[in-house]
Amino acid sequence: MEKNVVHKYLRKNKKFPHIWCPGCGHGVIMSSMLRAIDKQGLDRDDVAVVSGIGCSSRTPTYVDFNTIHTTHGRALAFATGLKLAKPDMTVIVVMGDGDAVGIGGNHFIHAARRNMDLKVIVYNNNIYGMTGGQASPTTPSGKKATTARYGNIERSFDICELAKATGAVYVARSTSYHVQALEKYIHRSLSKKGFTVVEAMTHCPTTYGRLNKIKEPVAGMIYQKDHFIMKAAWDKLPEEKREGKFPMGEFVDIEKTDFVSKYLRLIEANKE
Amino acid sequence: MSVELPKLGGKFIQMEDEIGSMASIIGASIGGLKSMTATSGPGISLMQENIGYAVITETPCLIVNVQRGGPSTGLPTMPSQGDILQARWGTHGDHPIITIYPHTVPEIFEETIRSVELSEKYRIPVILLLDEVIGHMREKIDIEKVDKNKSFKRKTPDVPNEWFFPYERNSSGVPAFADFGEGYRYHITGLVHDVDGFPTSKPDQIDAFMKRMFRKIDDNLDDILDWEEYELEDSEYMILAAGCVARSAKQAIRTLRDEHGIKIGLLRPKTIWPFISSVLIDKAQDKKKIFVPEMNMGQLLLPTQRFASSICDILPFNKINGEAIYPHELVSFIRRNI
Ligand SMILES: Cc1ncc(C[n+]2csc(CCOP(=O)(O)OP(=O)(O)O)c2C)c(N)n1
Ligand code: SF4
């Protein structure tokens, strides 16, 4: 039974095959999300999945909830309005890295600062996948993109650090290789109230992979296995051994009153 | 609104920018609330992408644009009518839109209510276009005249979930709107979509969707269009003007009629988009000339020429120095040109 839990939440009537390339990591994240939702026992009618634009943002098309595919970078702002209208709805926001912290960076920091009760999942493939591999704000320095053919000379964003600094109540990172951890973190985020961010590193064989010599999907997963290490182990690593490695795990888990709860109190106090 | 809304259980939020404001009111509308935002100048440019999103997803919402002068930061906050065409064509792609242009404070009050109704009824964003002159003006409004129990409700579906097509092609052209959370789990996207709400690239489905989007407006012009006729009955000349310019025009008409014996009247579109083309064609028939004064270089002039240039002479009067058009300027311009 466990094996088919994902099928329960896929739109049966429609839209398969999906648009993702063979071997893309996005599907792994989507199914982790569905298992986490199932575990949380949410009623499908009370869940909204909102996305921006990009390969990752096609997720809502396939899942049987209240779904909105919005404009590039603006998913959090749409979700903010929806959450104000429907305070009891669980609003999950899925975005690509470019969507979340490139074009949508301003909405990201402000939704976090406000502590909007939105469950963010960033599919981070380190590149603009859908449009053919332009550098994104998370393309690591030195790595290649179609707009950084000689290696990226910019510094890259650490989405978890950004989320932490701007006030998210829960921040975690996993990868499309570390599926159980990913599911666990998404589940944890669903059970929390407030702005939560799960960064899901995903491999993109077609653009990032091809440009950076991790072309095969399996190579992409092995890369994740070798380069992402649990926070506790990372903390103990000497500086020189951290080169090329990245921490994963739960970085923030705190309690803070969210915006909508405060607003509902404000209404209560000022009602005529 | 930040003061009044919480008292009534309404929600107010100050977003980080106008892109976010526009996005959040669409999100709120999808959640079933009547929603609006307001801006001026650069803010309306930032809203345009998501206004297009509201058009294609057919999500009701109201956008108030109090126009200011000039491109970019321009003239904060001096008057201009520079956004008349942007209100029509500001977002990319071919699309219908409704824009309402009141000319007094009480009319803003009435037309705001009408705009929300039109938006909900036809599932389309409505732009309430204002002049700075009126936006910063204080005039009396008669709240008692408003029927507080009359509240327009959007049409929502009453069929079982499995029968629901969020973008169905029915005879009215306007599909019922299922608010999120009501049990109809469906998909909303800014991609062109078929009746089921899912993206399509099939020409016949695209064609049917796009044409319905236009048809729901074109078939209901009787309900959507509104205009005022002032002293038009016996007039030989006509002014076509909107917003605060129409107020100056009315005063100019008084002077021209009472002091100079010139038979002149005013045609004032209240609904500015779609344009009142058939009304204009009708009214232009017996006119010697139409004057089109506006605080831009000829934006209302374009549709006026399109529909009436074969009927009579059309003369623009344009002022773009950050001042309103005064009645005496119109009086002397018209006297010189008849
Ligand atoms: C305002 C705007 N600019 C550009 C685009 C084109 N565009 C579509 S998808 C995309 C990149 C998406 O990259 P990311 O968010 O990282 O998601 P991925 O496709 O990698 O999953 C861009 C730039 C757009 N749709 N809208
Ligand atoms: S381009 Fe990359 S991210 Fe997009 S579907 Fe293909 S593999 Fe996945």
XYZ file of C-alpha atoms and ligand atoms in Angstrom:
644
model
C 0.000 0.000 0.000
C 2.768 2.411 0.978
C 4.140 1.843 -2.504
C 1.146 3.490 -4.149
C 0.618 6.370 -1.794
C 1.816 8.856 -4.415
C -0.787 7.704 -6.913
C -3.504 8.788 -4.545
C -2.488 12.400 -5.079
C -1.667 12.485 -8.773
C -4.255 13.867 -11.153
C -5.608 10.813 -12.800
C -7.563 12.583 -15.470
C -4.708 14.564 -16.866
C -1.413 15.699 -17.940
C 0.838 12.745 -18.111
C 3.444 12.245 -19.381
C 4.917 15.197 -17.497
C 7.223 17.726 -19.119
C 10.347 16.823 -17.154
C 13.355 15.356 -18.977
C 14.210 11.702 -18.420
C 16.363 11.470 -15.316
C 15.385 14.892 -13.945
C 15.360 15.083 -10.154
C 12.175 17.154 -9.927
C 9.875 14.119 -9.840
C 11.682 12.765 -6.794
C 10.937 15.980 -4.938
C 7.317 15.976 -6.026
C 6.789 12.439 -4.775
C 8.534 13.250 -1.486
C 6.146 16.141 -1.084
C 3.149 13.884 -1.747
C 4.286 11.300 0.791
C 4.820 14.036 3.360
C 1.332 15.411 2.728
C -0.077 11.928 3.129
C 1.795 11.405 6.358
C 0.501 14.701 7.674
C -3.016 13.442 6.895
C -4.144 16.613 5.146
C -7.472 16.735 3.339
C -6.806 17.457 -0.331
C -9.513 20.128 -0.414
C -7.652 22.065 2.252
C -4.302 22.074 0.478
C -3.181 24.560 -2.159
C -0.010 24.138 -4.183
C 1.201 27.397 -5.698
C 4.173 27.750 -8.022
C 5.962 30.317 -10.148
C 7.417 29.559 -13.571
C 10.054 27.018 -14.524
C 10.424 23.257 -14.849
C 9.933 22.830 -11.111
C 6.920 25.113 -11.150
C 5.047 22.634 -13.345
C 4.557 20.481 -10.236
C 1.048 21.823 -9.479
C -0.221 20.623 -12.860
C 0.189 17.020 -11.811
C -1.093 16.973 -8.261
C -4.694 16.743 -7.137
C -5.047 19.786 -4.882
C -6.140 23.370 -5.357
C -3.318 24.407 -7.663
C -2.026 27.678 -9.099
C 0.784 28.093 -11.605
C 1.466 31.831 -11.325
C 4.053 34.192 -12.870
C 7.835 33.951 -12.689
C 9.064 34.780 -9.194
C 5.726 35.877 -7.790
C 4.322 32.671 -6.333
C 4.872 33.823 -2.745
C 2.960 37.045 -3.324
C 0.006 35.175 -4.856
C 0.176 32.682 -1.995
C 0.182 35.535 0.521
C -3.160 36.769 -0.821
C -4.592 33.276 -0.867
C -3.471 32.601 2.700
C -5.109 35.839 3.886
C -8.333 34.753 2.203
C -8.104 31.159 3.435
C -6.258 31.140 6.761
C -7.012 27.469 7.382
C -5.691 26.217 4.088
C -2.234 24.643 3.966
C -0.489 26.632 1.264
C 2.567 24.944 -0.218
C 4.734 27.019 -2.538
C 7.052 25.240 -4.954
C 9.644 27.218 -6.851
C 12.877 26.797 -8.741
C 16.023 28.471 -7.454
C 15.813 31.191 -10.102
C 12.158 31.692 -9.332
C 12.598 31.792 -5.551
C 15.726 33.874 -5.037
C 16.447 35.410 -8.459
C 13.427 37.190 -9.882
C 11.418 36.382 -6.761
C 14.095 37.231 -4.186
C 12.280 40.289 -2.925
C 9.083 38.369 -2.236
C 11.096 35.603 -0.588
C 12.751 37.836 1.986
C 9.559 39.701 2.754
C 7.361 36.638 3.064
C 9.981 35.291 5.482
C 10.244 38.580 7.371
C 6.449 38.711 7.734
C 6.378 35.074 8.751
C 3.589 34.191 6.353
C 2.433 30.666 7.076
C 3.595 29.276 3.726
C 5.361 25.968 3.169
C 8.124 26.683 0.694
C 9.892 23.943 -1.233
C 12.701 25.213 -3.452
C 13.788 22.811 -6.184
C 17.383 23.917 -6.498
C 19.100 22.676 -9.646
C 21.612 25.537 -9.568
C 20.462 26.831 -12.944
C 17.574 28.178 -15.006
C 16.514 24.804 -16.331
C 13.473 25.574 -18.413
C 15.038 28.316 -20.509
C 18.131 26.372 -21.402
C 20.655 26.771 -18.614
C 21.335 30.417 -17.828
C 23.228 31.070 -14.578
C 20.990 31.458 -11.550
C 21.746 33.100 -8.204
C 22.656 29.666 -6.861
C 25.023 28.584 -9.638
C 28.211 27.894 -7.664
C 31.239 30.071 -8.439
C 33.324 28.482 -11.157
C 30.511 26.278 -12.477
C 29.248 26.677 -16.008
C 26.008 27.960 -17.427
C 25.025 29.051 -20.941
C 25.492 32.633 -19.781
C 28.684 31.775 -17.856
C 30.606 29.740 -20.393
C 33.967 30.406 -18.744
C 32.738 29.545 -15.287
C 30.522 31.638 -13.045
C 32.429 34.615 -11.584
C 29.602 35.590 -9.246
C 29.158 34.477 -5.674
C 26.157 32.255 -5.146
C 23.339 32.497 -2.660
C 22.926 29.973 0.110
C 19.134 29.710 0.210
C 19.059 28.206 3.704
C 21.250 30.977 5.114
C 19.033 33.524 3.408
C 15.887 31.951 4.846
C 17.452 31.826 8.288
C 18.597 35.439 8.179
C 15.222 36.710 7.017
C 13.244 34.976 9.743
C 11.973 31.587 8.557
C 10.802 29.396 11.457
C 11.951 26.164 9.859
C 14.809 25.712 7.405
C 16.191 22.453 6.074
C 18.122 21.127 3.091
C 18.119 17.738 1.485
C 18.655 16.390 -2.027
C 16.930 14.247 -4.607
C 19.342 11.481 -3.562
C 18.581 11.759 0.178
C 14.914 11.030 -0.311
C 14.004 9.891 3.176
C 15.494 12.975 4.756
C 13.742 15.122 2.171
C 10.368 13.588 2.948
C 11.016 13.934 6.670
C 11.892 17.631 6.385
C 8.893 18.430 4.219
C 6.691 16.579 6.683
C 8.192 18.512 9.569
C 7.633 21.798 7.719
C 3.976 20.916 7.111
C 3.457 20.371 10.798
C 4.808 23.825 11.686
C 3.019 27.160 11.561
C 4.910 30.004 9.940
C 7.269 30.524 7.028
C 9.164 27.311 6.385
C 11.742 26.564 3.718
C 12.906 23.174 2.531
C 15.649 23.455 -0.031
C 15.685 20.339 -2.193
C 18.845 20.053 -4.236
C 17.981 18.411 -7.514
C 19.993 17.218 -10.445
C 19.302 18.592 -13.889
C 21.001 16.308 -16.395
C 19.881 18.349 -19.393
C 21.341 21.771 -18.681
C 23.401 21.986 -15.482
C 24.577 18.402 -15.831
C 25.561 18.679 -19.474
C 27.481 21.903 -18.952
C 29.243 20.695 -15.814
C 30.126 17.126 -16.734
C 27.482 15.435 -14.586
C 25.420 14.540 -17.564
C 24.082 11.138 -16.524
C 21.202 11.170 -14.033
C 22.958 8.560 -11.921
C 26.119 10.670 -11.874
C 23.969 13.543 -10.634
C 22.753 11.471 -7.731
C 26.204 10.161 -6.918
C 27.416 13.760 -6.914
C 24.763 14.576 -4.310
C 25.642 11.524 -2.255
C 29.306 12.508 -2.192
C 29.004 16.252 -1.762
C 26.192 16.739 0.745
C 26.959 15.827 4.324
C 24.852 16.050 7.450
C 25.197 19.277 9.376
C 26.606 17.599 12.494
C 29.447 16.051 10.488
C 29.935 19.256 8.488
C 30.300 21.294 11.665
C 33.190 19.082 12.715
C 34.984 19.285 9.368
C 38.084 21.449 9.275
C 37.802 24.414 6.885
C 40.135 22.915 4.240
C 38.019 19.753 3.976
C 34.803 21.687 3.380
C 35.844 22.730 -0.121
C 33.259 21.465 -2.658
C 31.082 19.988 0.103
C 27.749 21.277 1.361
C 25.885 20.817 4.634
C 22.401 19.336 4.716
C 19.916 18.737 7.516
C 17.716 20.964 9.658
C 19.169 24.432 10.266
C 16.331 26.280 11.980
C 13.380 25.031 13.991
C 11.857 27.748 16.133
C 8.399 29.041 17.120
C 7.122 32.491 16.145
C 3.594 33.786 15.638
C 2.738 34.016 11.964
C 1.299 37.044 10.155
C -2.226 35.751 9.581
C -2.695 34.681 13.208
C -1.650 38.171 14.275
C -3.966 39.740 11.732
C -6.925 37.663 12.900
C -6.242 38.893 16.421
C -6.134 42.439 15.132
C -9.550 41.950 13.513
C -10.884 40.505 16.757
C -9.614 43.507 18.724
C -10.969 46.134 16.313
C -14.233 44.568 15.224
C -17.256 46.848 15.089
C -8.337 50.858 4.111
C -5.847 49.708 6.718
C -8.089 51.425 9.280
C -11.500 50.415 7.990
C -11.032 46.881 6.733
C -10.122 45.127 10.002
C -13.219 46.628 11.639
C -15.333 44.812 9.058
C -13.360 41.596 9.160
C -11.624 42.490 5.899
C -7.937 41.975 5.242
C -5.342 44.605 4.422
C -1.707 44.013 3.623
C 1.070 46.324 2.538
C 3.136 44.281 0.121
C 6.814 44.798 -0.653
C 6.156 46.222 -4.113
C 3.415 46.713 -6.676
C 4.195 43.433 -8.392
C 3.454 41.726 -5.103
C 0.331 43.823 -4.494
C -1.123 42.777 -7.811
C -0.193 39.137 -7.228
C -1.652 39.061 -3.740
C -5.030 40.482 -4.740
C -5.298 37.772 -7.392
C -4.437 35.160 -4.763
C -7.063 36.612 -2.423
C -9.670 36.590 -5.175
C -8.926 32.943 -5.903
C -9.585 32.389 -2.209
C -13.034 33.936 -2.706
C -12.574 37.527 -1.526
C -13.372 40.703 -3.394
C -9.984 42.312 -3.673
C -8.368 45.519 -4.832
C -5.144 47.488 -4.949
C -4.263 51.093 -5.801
C -1.254 52.794 -7.299
C 0.103 55.590 -9.441
C 2.853 56.140 -12.020
C 5.621 53.514 -11.879
C 3.446 51.209 -9.780
C 0.976 50.588 -12.589
C 3.821 49.612 -14.906
C 4.971 47.054 -12.343
C 1.473 45.625 -12.078
C 1.064 44.971 -15.761
C 2.431 41.421 -15.970
C 0.094 40.178 -13.282
C -2.857 42.156 -14.674
C -2.402 39.925 -17.718
C -2.397 36.934 -15.389
C -5.757 38.036 -13.970
C -7.084 38.422 -17.521
C -6.025 34.978 -18.721
C -7.033 33.184 -15.528
C -10.263 35.232 -15.469
C -9.784 36.239 -11.857
C -11.892 39.197 -10.700
C -10.032 42.107 -9.071
C -9.949 45.886 -9.067
C -6.923 48.077 -9.778
C -7.110 51.797 -9.068
C -4.632 53.899 -11.023
C -4.457 57.568 -10.086
C -2.502 58.821 -13.080
C 0.510 61.068 -12.696
C 2.532 62.876 -15.324
C 5.428 61.645 -17.405
C 7.136 58.326 -17.981
C 9.313 56.862 -15.196
C 9.084 58.718 -11.879
C 7.702 61.572 -13.938
C 5.683 64.157 -12.061
C 4.759 62.978 -8.587
C 1.998 63.803 -8.094
C 0.878 66.192 -10.815
C -2.004 65.477 -13.146
C -1.859 63.735 -16.487
C -3.960 61.397 -18.567
C -0.955 59.526 -19.838
C -2.139 56.023 -18.971
C -5.337 55.860 -21.024
C -3.789 53.587 -23.631
C -1.685 51.728 -21.073
C -4.922 50.832 -19.287
C -6.026 49.228 -22.538
C -2.799 47.676 -23.744
C -0.389 47.744 -20.805
C -0.006 44.031 -20.370
C 1.460 41.982 -23.178
C -0.591 39.843 -25.516
C -3.982 40.393 -27.103
C -6.645 40.657 -24.426
C -9.910 42.292 -23.371
C -10.052 44.648 -20.387
C -12.550 46.926 -18.676
C -11.539 50.440 -17.625
C -13.803 52.906 -15.854
C -13.077 56.646 -15.705
C -15.075 58.654 -13.122
C -14.963 62.457 -13.028
C -16.086 63.421 -9.529
C -15.527 62.087 -6.032
C -19.125 60.842 -5.621
C -18.798 59.183 -8.982
C -15.622 57.436 -7.852
C -17.645 56.028 -4.996
C -20.420 54.740 -7.262
C -18.118 53.534 -9.998
C -15.910 51.639 -7.566
C -18.933 49.571 -6.612
C -19.873 49.120 -10.268
C -16.283 48.191 -11.162
C -16.186 45.439 -8.557
C -19.521 44.137 -9.836
C -18.373 44.132 -13.453
C -15.171 42.415 -12.453
C -16.970 39.662 -10.559
C -19.666 39.296 -13.185
C -17.363 39.018 -16.185
C -14.355 37.502 -14.398
C -11.970 40.176 -15.583
C -9.667 42.700 -13.885
C -11.203 46.175 -13.933
C -9.033 49.273 -13.910
C -10.491 52.326 -12.248
C -8.619 55.140 -13.916
C -8.483 58.427 -12.037
C -7.010 61.849 -12.539
C -4.783 63.232 -9.832
C -7.075 66.265 -9.774
C -9.989 64.104 -8.653
C -7.849 61.728 -6.600
C -6.760 64.543 -4.297
C -10.106 66.308 -4.270
C -12.656 66.414 -1.471
C -16.325 66.386 -2.402
C -19.461 65.228 -0.636
C -20.769 61.744 -1.166
C -24.195 60.536 -0.189
C -23.589 57.238 1.556
C -27.286 56.909 2.332
C -27.914 56.415 -1.363
C -25.936 53.196 -1.306
C -27.915 50.048 -0.750
C -25.769 48.277 1.803
C -27.647 45.021 1.542
C -27.064 44.745 -2.150
C -23.871 42.830 -2.572
C -22.923 41.306 -5.869
C -21.847 37.699 -5.551
C -19.806 35.959 -8.202
C -21.365 32.968 -9.906
C -20.024 29.808 -8.312
C -20.480 26.268 -9.590
C -23.285 24.054 -8.323
C -22.358 20.823 -10.094
C -20.561 17.842 -8.553
C -16.768 17.980 -8.630
C -16.445 15.462 -11.479
C -18.698 17.536 -13.738
C -16.918 20.792 -13.101
C -15.022 22.443 -15.935
C -13.366 25.586 -14.602
C -13.269 27.223 -18.037
C -16.373 25.748 -19.602
C -17.822 27.309 -22.740
C -21.361 28.149 -21.715
C -23.814 30.496 -23.367
C -22.898 33.495 -21.204
C -19.230 33.138 -22.054
C -18.415 33.455 -18.348
C -17.639 30.220 -16.512
C -18.597 29.870 -12.842
C -15.717 30.605 -10.452
C -14.900 27.952 -7.877
C -13.283 29.611 -4.872
C -10.412 27.555 -3.522
C -11.346 25.381 -0.604
C -14.902 24.702 -1.770
C -14.158 21.156 -2.847
C -13.475 21.746 -6.536
C -9.812 20.951 -6.846
C -8.684 22.405 -10.133
C -5.739 24.043 -11.805
C -5.207 27.720 -12.530
C -2.425 28.717 -14.926
C -1.248 31.716 -16.899
C -0.622 29.412 -19.827
C -3.410 29.310 -22.383
C -5.642 26.513 -21.192
C -8.551 24.412 -22.309
C -11.944 24.080 -20.600
C -10.409 21.797 -17.958
C -7.904 24.480 -16.926
C -4.844 22.583 -18.132
C -2.389 24.094 -20.601
C -2.984 23.447 -24.253
C -1.122 24.102 -27.469
C -3.846 22.787 -29.756
C -4.906 25.531 -32.182
C -8.629 24.756 -31.990
C -8.611 24.863 -28.190
C -6.498 28.030 -28.126
C -8.843 29.660 -30.608
C -11.945 28.715 -28.627
C -10.423 29.979 -25.377
C -9.156 33.286 -26.749
C -12.380 34.037 -28.592
C -14.510 33.291 -25.548
C -12.364 35.683 -23.520
C -13.202 38.476 -25.971
C -16.776 37.373 -26.521
C -17.762 37.579 -22.869
C -17.037 41.320 -23.056
C -18.128 42.034 -26.637
C -21.507 40.355 -26.107
C -22.247 42.400 -23.025
C -21.450 45.955 -24.080
C -24.976 47.060 -23.191
C -24.225 46.245 -19.592
C -20.594 47.351 -19.500
C -20.595 50.630 -21.417
C -21.653 53.791 -19.668
C -21.379 57.413 -20.673
C -22.772 60.876 -19.999
C -24.266 63.237 -22.544
C -24.237 66.901 -21.569
C -26.034 69.531 -23.675
C -25.754 67.294 -26.721
C -29.382 67.449 -27.809
C -29.236 70.484 -30.101
C -25.477 70.851 -30.388
C -23.547 71.414 -33.585
C -20.209 70.821 -31.944
C -19.150 68.154 -29.521
C -16.387 67.769 -26.969
C -15.267 64.249 -26.175
C -13.473 64.234 -22.837
C -13.030 62.099 -19.743
C -12.177 62.606 -16.081
C -11.327 66.073 -14.817
C -11.088 67.435 -18.368
C -14.786 66.702 -18.754
C -15.464 68.969 -15.768
C -13.574 71.809 -17.399
C -15.416 71.022 -20.620
C -18.786 71.343 -18.887
C -17.887 74.762 -17.594
C -16.501 75.781 -20.974
C -19.763 74.643 -22.585
C -21.722 76.878 -20.224
C -19.616 79.874 -21.216
C -19.659 79.042 -24.934
C -23.426 78.616 -24.946
C -24.402 81.448 -22.601
C -21.903 84.096 -23.664
C -21.082 83.206 -27.249
C -24.184 81.411 -28.479
C -22.230 78.372 -29.642
C -24.231 75.156 -29.640
C -21.852 72.710 -28.146
C -22.162 69.657 -25.887
C -20.119 66.948 -24.251
C -19.862 63.216 -24.700
C -18.114 61.737 -21.692
C -17.204 58.054 -21.627
C -17.465 56.643 -18.108
C -16.512 53.231 -19.397
C -13.430 54.091 -21.365
C -12.464 50.522 -22.360
C -14.126 48.941 -24.182
C -14.635 52.198 -26.082
C -18.108 53.640 -26.606
C -17.690 53.369 -30.367
C -21.318 52.936 -31.384
C -22.384 55.849 -29.175
C -19.701 58.030 -30.689
C -20.693 57.094 -34.239
C -24.304 57.920 -33.423
C -23.571 61.252 -31.760
C -21.058 62.344 -34.376
C -23.586 62.164 -37.229
C -24.931 65.699 -37.026
C -21.815 67.410 -35.673
C -19.657 69.898 -37.486
C -16.619 69.171 -35.369
C -15.491 67.091 -32.417
C -12.967 68.557 -29.987
C -10.849 66.106 -28.019
C -9.081 67.852 -25.160
C -6.837 65.641 -23.026
C -3.798 65.823 -20.784
C -1.609 63.749 -23.087
C -0.587 63.936 -26.733
C -3.699 62.259 -28.120
C -4.669 58.977 -26.525
C -8.451 59.354 -26.562
C -8.001 60.937 -29.943
C -7.027 57.596 -31.483
C -10.311 55.712 -30.943
C -12.241 58.913 -31.697
C -10.502 59.177 -35.066
C -10.918 55.478 -35.690
C -14.671 55.647 -35.407
C -15.589 59.213 -36.355
C -12.984 60.588 -38.760
C -15.127 59.677 -41.746
C -18.114 61.468 -40.207
C -16.791 64.878 -39.189
C -13.682 66.909 -38.374
C -11.846 66.017 -35.186
C -9.599 68.485 -33.417
C -7.252 67.586 -30.557
C -6.286 69.897 -27.702
C -3.316 68.599 -25.753
C -1.660 69.822 -22.593
C 1.192 67.980 -20.902
C 2.792 70.537 -18.591
C 1.609 69.024 -15.319
C -1.396 71.324 -15.062
C -5.052 70.583 -15.517
C -6.853 71.877 -18.593
C -8.772 75.002 -17.545
C -12.218 75.969 -18.865
C -11.010 79.308 -20.250
C -8.361 77.533 -22.327
C -11.041 75.392 -23.885
C -13.277 78.387 -24.468
C -10.635 80.271 -26.412
C -9.400 77.186 -28.286
C -12.901 76.298 -29.405
C -13.790 79.862 -30.343
C -10.667 80.055 -32.481
C -11.434 76.777 -34.212
C -15.045 76.913 -35.242
C 9.292 37.705 -16.147
C 9.793 36.484 -16.847
N 11.075 36.440 -17.261
C 11.542 35.351 -17.878
C 10.744 34.261 -18.082
C 11.271 33.044 -18.791
N 11.537 31.928 -17.894
C 10.737 30.862 -17.865
S 11.289 29.644 -16.838
C 12.665 30.560 -16.427
C 13.736 30.037 -15.524
C 13.277 29.134 -14.464
O 14.377 28.717 -13.701
P 14.196 28.173 -12.222
O 13.275 29.053 -11.483
O 15.538 27.995 -11.632
O 13.434 26.790 -12.409
P 13.854 25.457 -13.197
O 13.308 25.617 -14.598
O 15.340 25.373 -13.180
O 13.180 24.380 -12.447
C 12.645 31.789 -17.092
C 13.718 32.792 -16.984
C 9.415 34.335 -17.625
N 8.556 33.316 -17.764
N 8.978 35.445 -17.010
S 15.864 21.059 -17.999
Fe 16.734 20.198 -16.163
S 15.341 20.820 -14.517
Fe 14.265 21.076 -16.447
S 13.131 19.162 -16.728
Fe 15.067 18.973 -17.831
S 16.437 18.004 -16.379
Fe 14.718 18.785 -15.212
